[in-house]
Coordinates of C-alpha atoms in Angstrom, one line a residue:
M7 CA 23.5 11.4 0.6
P8 CA 21.5 8.2 0.5
L9 CA 18.7 7.3 2.9
K10 CA 19.8 5.0 5.7
L11 CA 17.2 2.2 6.0
D12 CA 17.0 -0.5 8.5
V13 CA 15.2 -3.5 6.8
K14 CA 14.1 -6.3 9.1
R15 CA 12.3 -9.4 8.0
K16 CA 9.5 -10.0 10.5
L17 CA 7.8 -12.9 8.8
S18 CA 8.7 -15.4 6.0
A19 CA 5.8 -17.7 5.1
R20 CA 6.2 -20.4 2.4
S21 CA 3.0 -21.1 0.4
D22 CA 1.7 -21.5 -3.1
R23 CA 1.6 -18.4 -5.3
V24 CA 0.3 -15.4 -3.5
K25 CA -2.0 -13.1 -5.5
S26 CA -2.9 -10.5 -2.8
V27 CA -1.8 -9.5 0.7
D28 CA -3.4 -7.3 3.4
L29 CA -2.5 -6.2 6.9
H30 CA -4.9 -6.1 9.8
S31 CA -5.0 -2.7 11.6
K32 CA -5.6 -4.1 15.1
E33 CA -4.2 -7.6 15.2
P34 CA -0.7 -8.7 14.1
W35 CA -2.1 -10.5 11.1
M36 CA -1.3 -10.7 7.5
L37 CA -3.9 -12.0 5.0
A38 CA -2.7 -13.8 1.9
S39 CA -4.9 -15.0 -0.9
L40 CA -3.5 -17.8 -3.1
Y41 CA -3.6 -18.9 -6.7
N42 CA -4.7 -22.4 -5.5
G43 CA -8.0 -21.0 -4.1
N44 CA -7.0 -20.9 -0.4
V45 CA -6.7 -18.0 2.1
H46 CA -4.1 -17.8 4.8
V47 CA -3.9 -15.6 7.9
W48 CA -0.5 -15.4 9.5
N49 CA 0.5 -13.9 12.9
H50 CA 3.8 -12.1 12.3
E51 CA 4.5 -11.9 16.1
T52 CA 4.2 -15.7 16.7
Q53 CA 5.4 -16.6 13.1
S54 CA 2.4 -19.0 12.9
L55 CA -0.4 -19.7 10.5
V56 CA -3.5 -18.9 12.6
K57 CA -6.3 -19.4 10.0
S58 CA -6.5 -21.2 6.7
F59 CA -9.5 -22.1 4.6
E60 CA -10.4 -23.0 1.0
V61 CA -12.5 -20.4 -0.8
T62 CA -12.8 -22.1 -4.1
D63 CA -10.6 -24.3 -6.4
L64 CA -9.8 -21.3 -8.6
P65 CA -7.4 -18.5 -8.0
V66 CA -8.3 -15.9 -5.3
R67 CA -6.8 -12.7 -6.8
A68 CA -8.2 -10.3 -4.2
A69 CA -8.8 -10.5 -0.4
K70 CA -9.2 -7.8 2.2
F71 CA -9.9 -7.4 5.9
V72 CA -13.0 -5.5 6.9
V73 CA -11.9 -4.8 10.5
R74 CA -15.1 -3.1 11.7
K75 CA -17.2 -6.1 10.7
S76 CA -14.6 -8.9 11.5
W77 CA -14.8 -10.0 7.9
I78 CA -12.5 -11.2 5.2
V79 CA -13.9 -10.4 1.7
T80 CA -12.5 -12.4 -1.3
G81 CA -12.8 -12.1 -5.0
S82 CA -11.9 -15.0 -7.3
D83 CA -11.8 -16.4 -10.8
D84 CA -15.3 -18.0 -10.4
M85 CA -16.5 -14.3 -10.5
M86 CA -17.8 -14.6 -7.0
V87 CA -17.4 -12.3 -4.0
R88 CA -17.5 -14.2 -0.7
V89 CA -17.6 -12.7 2.8
F90 CA -16.3 -14.7 5.8
N91 CA -16.4 -14.0 9.5
Y92 CA -12.7 -14.3 10.3
N93 CA -13.3 -15.4 13.9
T94 CA -15.7 -18.2 13.2
L95 CA -14.8 -18.7 9.5
E96 CA -18.5 -18.8 8.8
K97 CA -19.5 -17.7 5.3
V98 CA -21.6 -14.5 5.7
E99 CA -22.4 -13.8 2.1
M100 CA -21.7 -15.0 -1.4
F101 CA -22.8 -13.5 -4.8
E102 CA -21.7 -13.4 -8.4
A103 CA -20.2 -9.9 -8.8
H104 CA -18.8 -9.9 -12.3
S105 CA -18.9 -11.8 -15.6
D106 CA -15.1 -12.5 -15.6
Y107 CA -12.2 -12.8 -13.1
I108 CA -12.2 -10.4 -10.1
R109 CA -8.9 -8.6 -9.9
S110 CA -9.2 -6.2 -7.0
I111 CA -11.3 -5.3 -4.0
I112 CA -11.1 -2.2 -1.9
I113 CA -13.0 -1.3 1.3
H114 CA -14.4 2.1 1.8
P115 CA -12.9 3.6 5.0
T116 CA -16.2 5.0 6.4
Q117 CA -19.2 3.9 4.3
P118 CA -20.6 0.3 4.1
Y119 CA -19.1 -0.1 0.6
I120 CA -16.7 -2.3 -1.2
L121 CA -15.5 -1.7 -4.7
T122 CA -14.6 -4.5 -7.1
S123 CA -12.8 -4.5 -10.4
S124 CA -12.7 -7.3 -13.0
D125 CA -11.5 -8.6 -16.4
D126 CA -15.0 -7.7 -17.6
M127 CA -13.6 -4.1 -17.8
S128 CA -16.0 -2.8 -15.1
I129 CA -15.8 -1.5 -11.5
K130 CA -18.8 -2.1 -9.2
L131 CA -19.8 -0.5 -5.9
W132 CA -21.6 -2.8 -3.4
D133 CA -23.5 -1.7 -0.3
W134 CA -23.5 -4.3 2.5
E135 CA -26.2 -2.4 4.5
K136 CA -28.5 -2.7 1.5
K137 CA -28.2 -6.5 1.2
W138 CA -25.1 -6.2 -0.9
N139 CA -26.9 -4.2 -3.6
C140 CA -24.9 -3.1 -6.5
S141 CA -25.2 0.6 -6.2
Q142 CA -23.2 1.7 -9.2
V143 CA -21.3 0.4 -12.2
F144 CA -18.3 2.3 -13.5
E145 CA -17.5 1.7 -17.2
G146 CA -14.9 3.2 -19.4
H147 CA -11.8 1.0 -19.4
L148 CA -11.1 -0.9 -22.6
H149 CA -9.3 -3.9 -21.0
Y150 CA -9.0 -5.7 -17.7
V151 CA -9.3 -3.4 -14.7
M152 CA -6.3 -4.6 -12.6
M153 CA -6.6 -2.5 -9.4
I154 CA -8.6 0.2 -7.7
M155 CA -7.6 2.5 -4.9
I156 CA -9.6 5.1 -2.9
N157 CA -8.1 8.5 -2.4
P158 CA -7.2 8.8 1.3
K159 CA -7.6 12.6 1.2
D160 CA -11.1 12.4 -0.5
N161 CA -13.0 9.2 0.1
N162 CA -15.5 10.1 -2.6
T163 CA -12.9 9.7 -5.4
F164 CA -10.9 6.6 -6.4
A165 CA -8.4 5.6 -9.1
S166 CA -8.3 2.6 -11.3
C167 CA -5.7 1.1 -13.6
S168 CA -6.1 -1.2 -16.6
L169 CA -4.3 -3.2 -19.2
D170 CA -5.6 -0.6 -21.6
K171 CA -2.4 1.3 -20.5
T172 CA -4.4 4.0 -18.6
V173 CA -5.1 5.2 -15.1
K174 CA -8.5 6.7 -14.5
V175 CA -9.9 8.8 -11.6
W176 CA -13.6 8.5 -10.7
Q177 CA -16.1 10.0 -8.3
L178 CA -18.7 8.1 -6.5
G179 CA -22.1 8.9 -7.9
A180 CA -20.7 10.1 -11.3
K181 CA -21.2 8.0 -14.4
D182 CA -18.0 8.8 -16.2
A183 CA -14.4 9.1 -15.2
N184 CA -13.2 12.5 -14.1
F185 CA -10.1 12.2 -16.2
T186 CA -7.6 9.7 -17.6
L187 CA -3.8 9.6 -17.2
E188 CA -1.9 8.3 -20.2
G189 CA 1.8 7.6 -20.6
H190 CA 2.6 3.9 -20.0
E191 CA 3.4 1.9 -23.2
K192 CA 1.9 -1.3 -21.8
G193 CA -0.8 -2.4 -19.4
V194 CA -0.9 -0.9 -15.9
N195 CA -1.0 -3.4 -13.1
A196 CA -1.1 -1.3 -9.9
I197 CA -1.6 2.1 -8.4
D198 CA -1.4 3.9 -5.1
Y199 CA -2.1 7.3 -3.6
F200 CA 0.4 9.4 -1.8
Q201 CA -0.9 9.7 1.8
G202 CA 1.2 12.3 3.6
G203 CA 1.4 16.0 3.2
D204 CA 0.0 18.0 0.3
K205 CA 1.4 16.3 -2.8
P206 CA -1.5 15.3 -5.1
Y207 CA 0.3 12.2 -6.4
I208 CA -0.7 8.8 -7.8
I209 CA 1.9 6.2 -8.5
S210 CA 1.5 3.5 -11.2
A211 CA 3.3 0.3 -12.1
A212 CA 3.1 -1.4 -15.5
D213 CA 4.2 -4.1 -17.9
D214 CA 6.5 -1.6 -19.7
R215 CA 8.8 -2.2 -16.6
L216 CA 8.3 1.4 -15.5
V217 CA 6.9 3.1 -12.4
K218 CA 5.3 6.5 -13.0
V219 CA 4.5 9.3 -10.5
W220 CA 1.5 11.5 -11.5
D221 CA 0.2 14.8 -10.3
Y222 CA -3.5 14.2 -10.4
Q223 CA -4.3 18.0 -10.1
N224 CA -2.2 19.0 -13.0
K225 CA -2.8 15.6 -14.8
T226 CA 0.9 15.3 -15.6
C227 CA 3.6 12.7 -15.1
V228 CA 6.1 14.0 -12.5
Q229 CA 8.7 11.3 -12.7
T230 CA 9.4 7.9 -14.3
L231 CA 11.4 5.3 -12.4
E232 CA 13.4 2.9 -14.5
G233 CA 15.3 -0.2 -13.3
H234 CA 13.2 -3.3 -13.2
A235 CA 14.1 -6.1 -15.6
Q236 CA 10.5 -7.5 -16.0
N237 CA 6.9 -6.4 -15.6
V238 CA 6.2 -4.3 -12.5
S239 CA 3.3 -5.9 -10.7
C240 CA 2.8 -3.8 -7.6
V241 CA 3.8 -0.4 -6.1
I242 CA 3.1 1.6 -2.9
F243 CA 3.9 4.9 -1.4
H244 CA 5.1 4.1 2.2
P245 CA 2.6 5.8 4.5
E246 CA 5.3 6.7 7.2
L247 CA 8.6 7.0 5.4
P248 CA 9.7 9.0 2.3
I249 CA 10.0 6.0 0.1
I250 CA 8.3 4.2 -2.8
L251 CA 8.4 0.4 -3.1
S252 CA 7.9 -1.4 -6.4
G253 CA 7.7 -5.1 -6.9
S254 CA 8.3 -7.0 -10.1
E255 CA 8.3 -10.3 -11.9
D256 CA 12.1 -9.9 -11.8
G257 CA 11.9 -11.1 -8.2
T258 CA 13.0 -7.8 -6.6
V259 CA 11.3 -5.1 -4.5
R260 CA 13.0 -1.8 -5.3
V261 CA 13.0 1.0 -2.7
W262 CA 13.1 4.5 -4.1
H263 CA 13.3 7.9 -2.3
S264 CA 9.9 9.6 -2.8
S265 CA 11.4 13.1 -3.0
T266 CA 14.7 12.6 -5.0
Y267 CA 13.4 9.4 -6.8
R268 CA 16.8 7.9 -6.4
L269 CA 17.0 4.1 -6.1
E270 CA 18.0 3.4 -2.5
T271 CA 18.1 -0.4 -2.3
A272 CA 16.7 -3.6 -3.8
L273 CA 15.3 -6.5 -1.8
N274 CA 15.4 -10.0 -3.1
Y275 CA 14.3 -12.9 -0.8
G276 CA 14.6 -15.7 -3.4
L277 CA 10.8 -16.3 -3.6
E278 CA 10.6 -15.8 -7.4
R279 CA 8.1 -13.2 -8.9
V280 CA 6.6 -10.5 -6.8
W281 CA 2.8 -10.2 -7.2
A282 CA 1.4 -8.0 -4.4
M283 CA 2.3 -5.5 -1.6
A284 CA 0.3 -4.0 1.3
R285 CA 1.1 -1.2 3.8
L286 CA -0.7 0.1 6.8
R287 CA -1.1 3.7 8.0
G288 CA 0.7 4.2 11.3
S289 CA 3.0 1.2 10.7
N290 CA 6.4 0.7 9.1
D291 CA 5.5 -2.9 8.1
V292 CA 5.1 -3.9 4.5
A293 CA 3.7 -7.2 3.3
I294 CA 4.9 -8.7 0.1
G295 CA 3.4 -11.7 -1.8
Y296 CA 5.5 -13.9 -4.2
D297 CA 5.3 -17.0 -6.3
E298 CA 6.6 -19.1 -3.4
G299 CA 5.2 -17.3 -0.3
S300 CA 5.0 -14.0 1.5
V301 CA 7.1 -11.9 3.8
I302 CA 6.7 -8.9 6.1
V303 CA 9.5 -6.4 6.3
K304 CA 9.8 -3.6 8.8
L305 CA 11.5 -0.6 7.4
G306 CA 13.3 1.8 9.8
R307 CA 11.8 2.7 13.2
E308 CA 8.5 3.9 14.4
E309 CA 9.9 7.1 16.0
P310 CA 10.8 10.0 13.7
A311 CA 14.5 9.9 12.9
M312 CA 16.3 13.2 13.2
S313 CA 19.6 14.9 12.4
M314 CA 21.1 18.2 13.3
D315 CA 24.0 20.2 11.8
N316 CA 26.3 22.7 13.5
S317 CA 24.0 25.7 12.8
G318 CA 21.3 24.1 14.9
K319 CA 19.0 23.1 12.0
I320 CA 17.2 19.8 12.7
I321 CA 15.6 17.7 10.0
W322 CA 13.2 14.8 10.6
A323 CA 10.8 12.6 8.7
K324 CA 7.2 11.8 9.7
H325 CA 4.4 10.4 7.6
S326 CA 6.7 10.3 4.6
E327 CA 7.2 14.1 4.7
I328 CA 10.6 15.8 5.4
Q329 CA 10.3 18.6 8.0
Q330 CA 12.8 20.9 9.6
A331 CA 13.3 23.6 12.2
N332 CA 16.2 25.6 13.7
L333 CA 16.9 25.2 17.4
K334 CA 18.7 28.6 17.7
I335 CA 15.8 30.4 16.1
L336 CA 13.5 28.7 18.5
G337 CA 14.8 30.8 21.4
G338 CA 18.3 29.5 22.1
M339 CA 17.1 26.1 22.9
C340 CA 20.5 24.6 22.4
N341 CA 21.0 25.4 26.1
A342 CA 18.5 22.6 26.7
R343 CA 20.9 19.9 25.3
T344 CA 21.7 18.4 28.7
H345 CA 18.1 18.5 29.7
A346 CA 17.2 16.8 26.5
H347 CA 19.1 13.6 27.3
T348 CA 17.0 13.1 30.3
H349 CA 13.7 13.5 28.4
A350 CA 14.7 12.1 25.1
Q351 CA 11.3 10.4 24.6
T352 CA 9.5 13.7 24.5
H353 CA 9.4 14.6 20.8
T354 CA 9.5 18.4 21.0
H355 CA 11.9 20.8 19.3
T356 CA 13.6 21.4 22.6
H357 CA 14.4 17.7 23.1
A358 CA 15.2 16.8 19.6
H359 CA 18.9 17.1 20.0
A360 CA 19.2 14.0 22.1
H361 CA 17.4 12.0 19.4
A362 CA 19.5 13.6 16.6
H363 CA 22.7 11.8 17.7
T364 CA 21.1 8.5 18.5
H365 CA 19.2 8.1 15.3
T366 CA 21.3 9.5 12.5
H367 CA 22.6 6.1 11.6
K368 CA 19.1 4.8 11.1
Y369 CA 16.7 5.2 8.3
T370 CA 16.0 8.7 7.4
I371 CA 17.4 12.1 6.9
L372 CA 20.9 13.4 6.8
H373 CA 23.0 16.4 7.5
C374 CA 22.1 19.5 5.4

């Protein structure tokens, strides 16, 4: 049976072409960097543009929040990295980072590092506590390096993708890539790591119109998702729900089940080509950047959705993993059904039955 997804548009912001988006982890803010050289910060609760400033007169292809420093870091086609205090909009730092366009920036979750990738085919590690010293250069790709992503389960490793048709996995401190994943027939535009559970998966999106799921331990392609009519420019594993989202120059965002790989739905908001997506751990919100603006959609609900069949088996989804238990096995807890309605907000196995009937029509899992 198909997934049952609530999809609610929380923000729709018209602008020039959006090249990257990011979500703030503490404020209700979405960051959008634009092809025209500007950066916008939108508040999705008030539906208002709260900050806007010009970075340069060339495209800003990458921008990220650094929440612990109150910074926005940008990378642009003038090869410069710029750092702004997002409260004062004061420029904190500016330096030439590459010899060609900067495609991607990623912030290390614990160390004072950023990683940048460029059309000069290199990836660089910068340490802001050492006056933005370039601590390491990673070389090995044979074409533009379109995106980098740190492994959430091992912050010393990261993945990169390139128009050389490959995905590479690297380790901080090591000169050469650990290994290379090959299988796309055209350039690879985007990657993401699976964040929940034990699956050692990377997902990739490419100009061959395909999305591929890779097992980075076995170094094999697990699944190929077909259906987009144009280049696939961005892709994410949702951090809370069992879904994959892929965005394409065909104007659609396709939503796939991350276990069955079935296409569940396609979103089209009429804003032309899709260029970027961002997700946030602990949130169901997804930001999407297009030719003509950006949107935030909320998928499903924040609570785990549950379902129960006649045998007492309950199934629920949390952190994109499907989990299950049996109420009868758990000590005849079906006697607690009446009690559960009173304490429905307590998410224990005992009280799950009340939730099972209220949430089955929502986003997640179905009767088995």
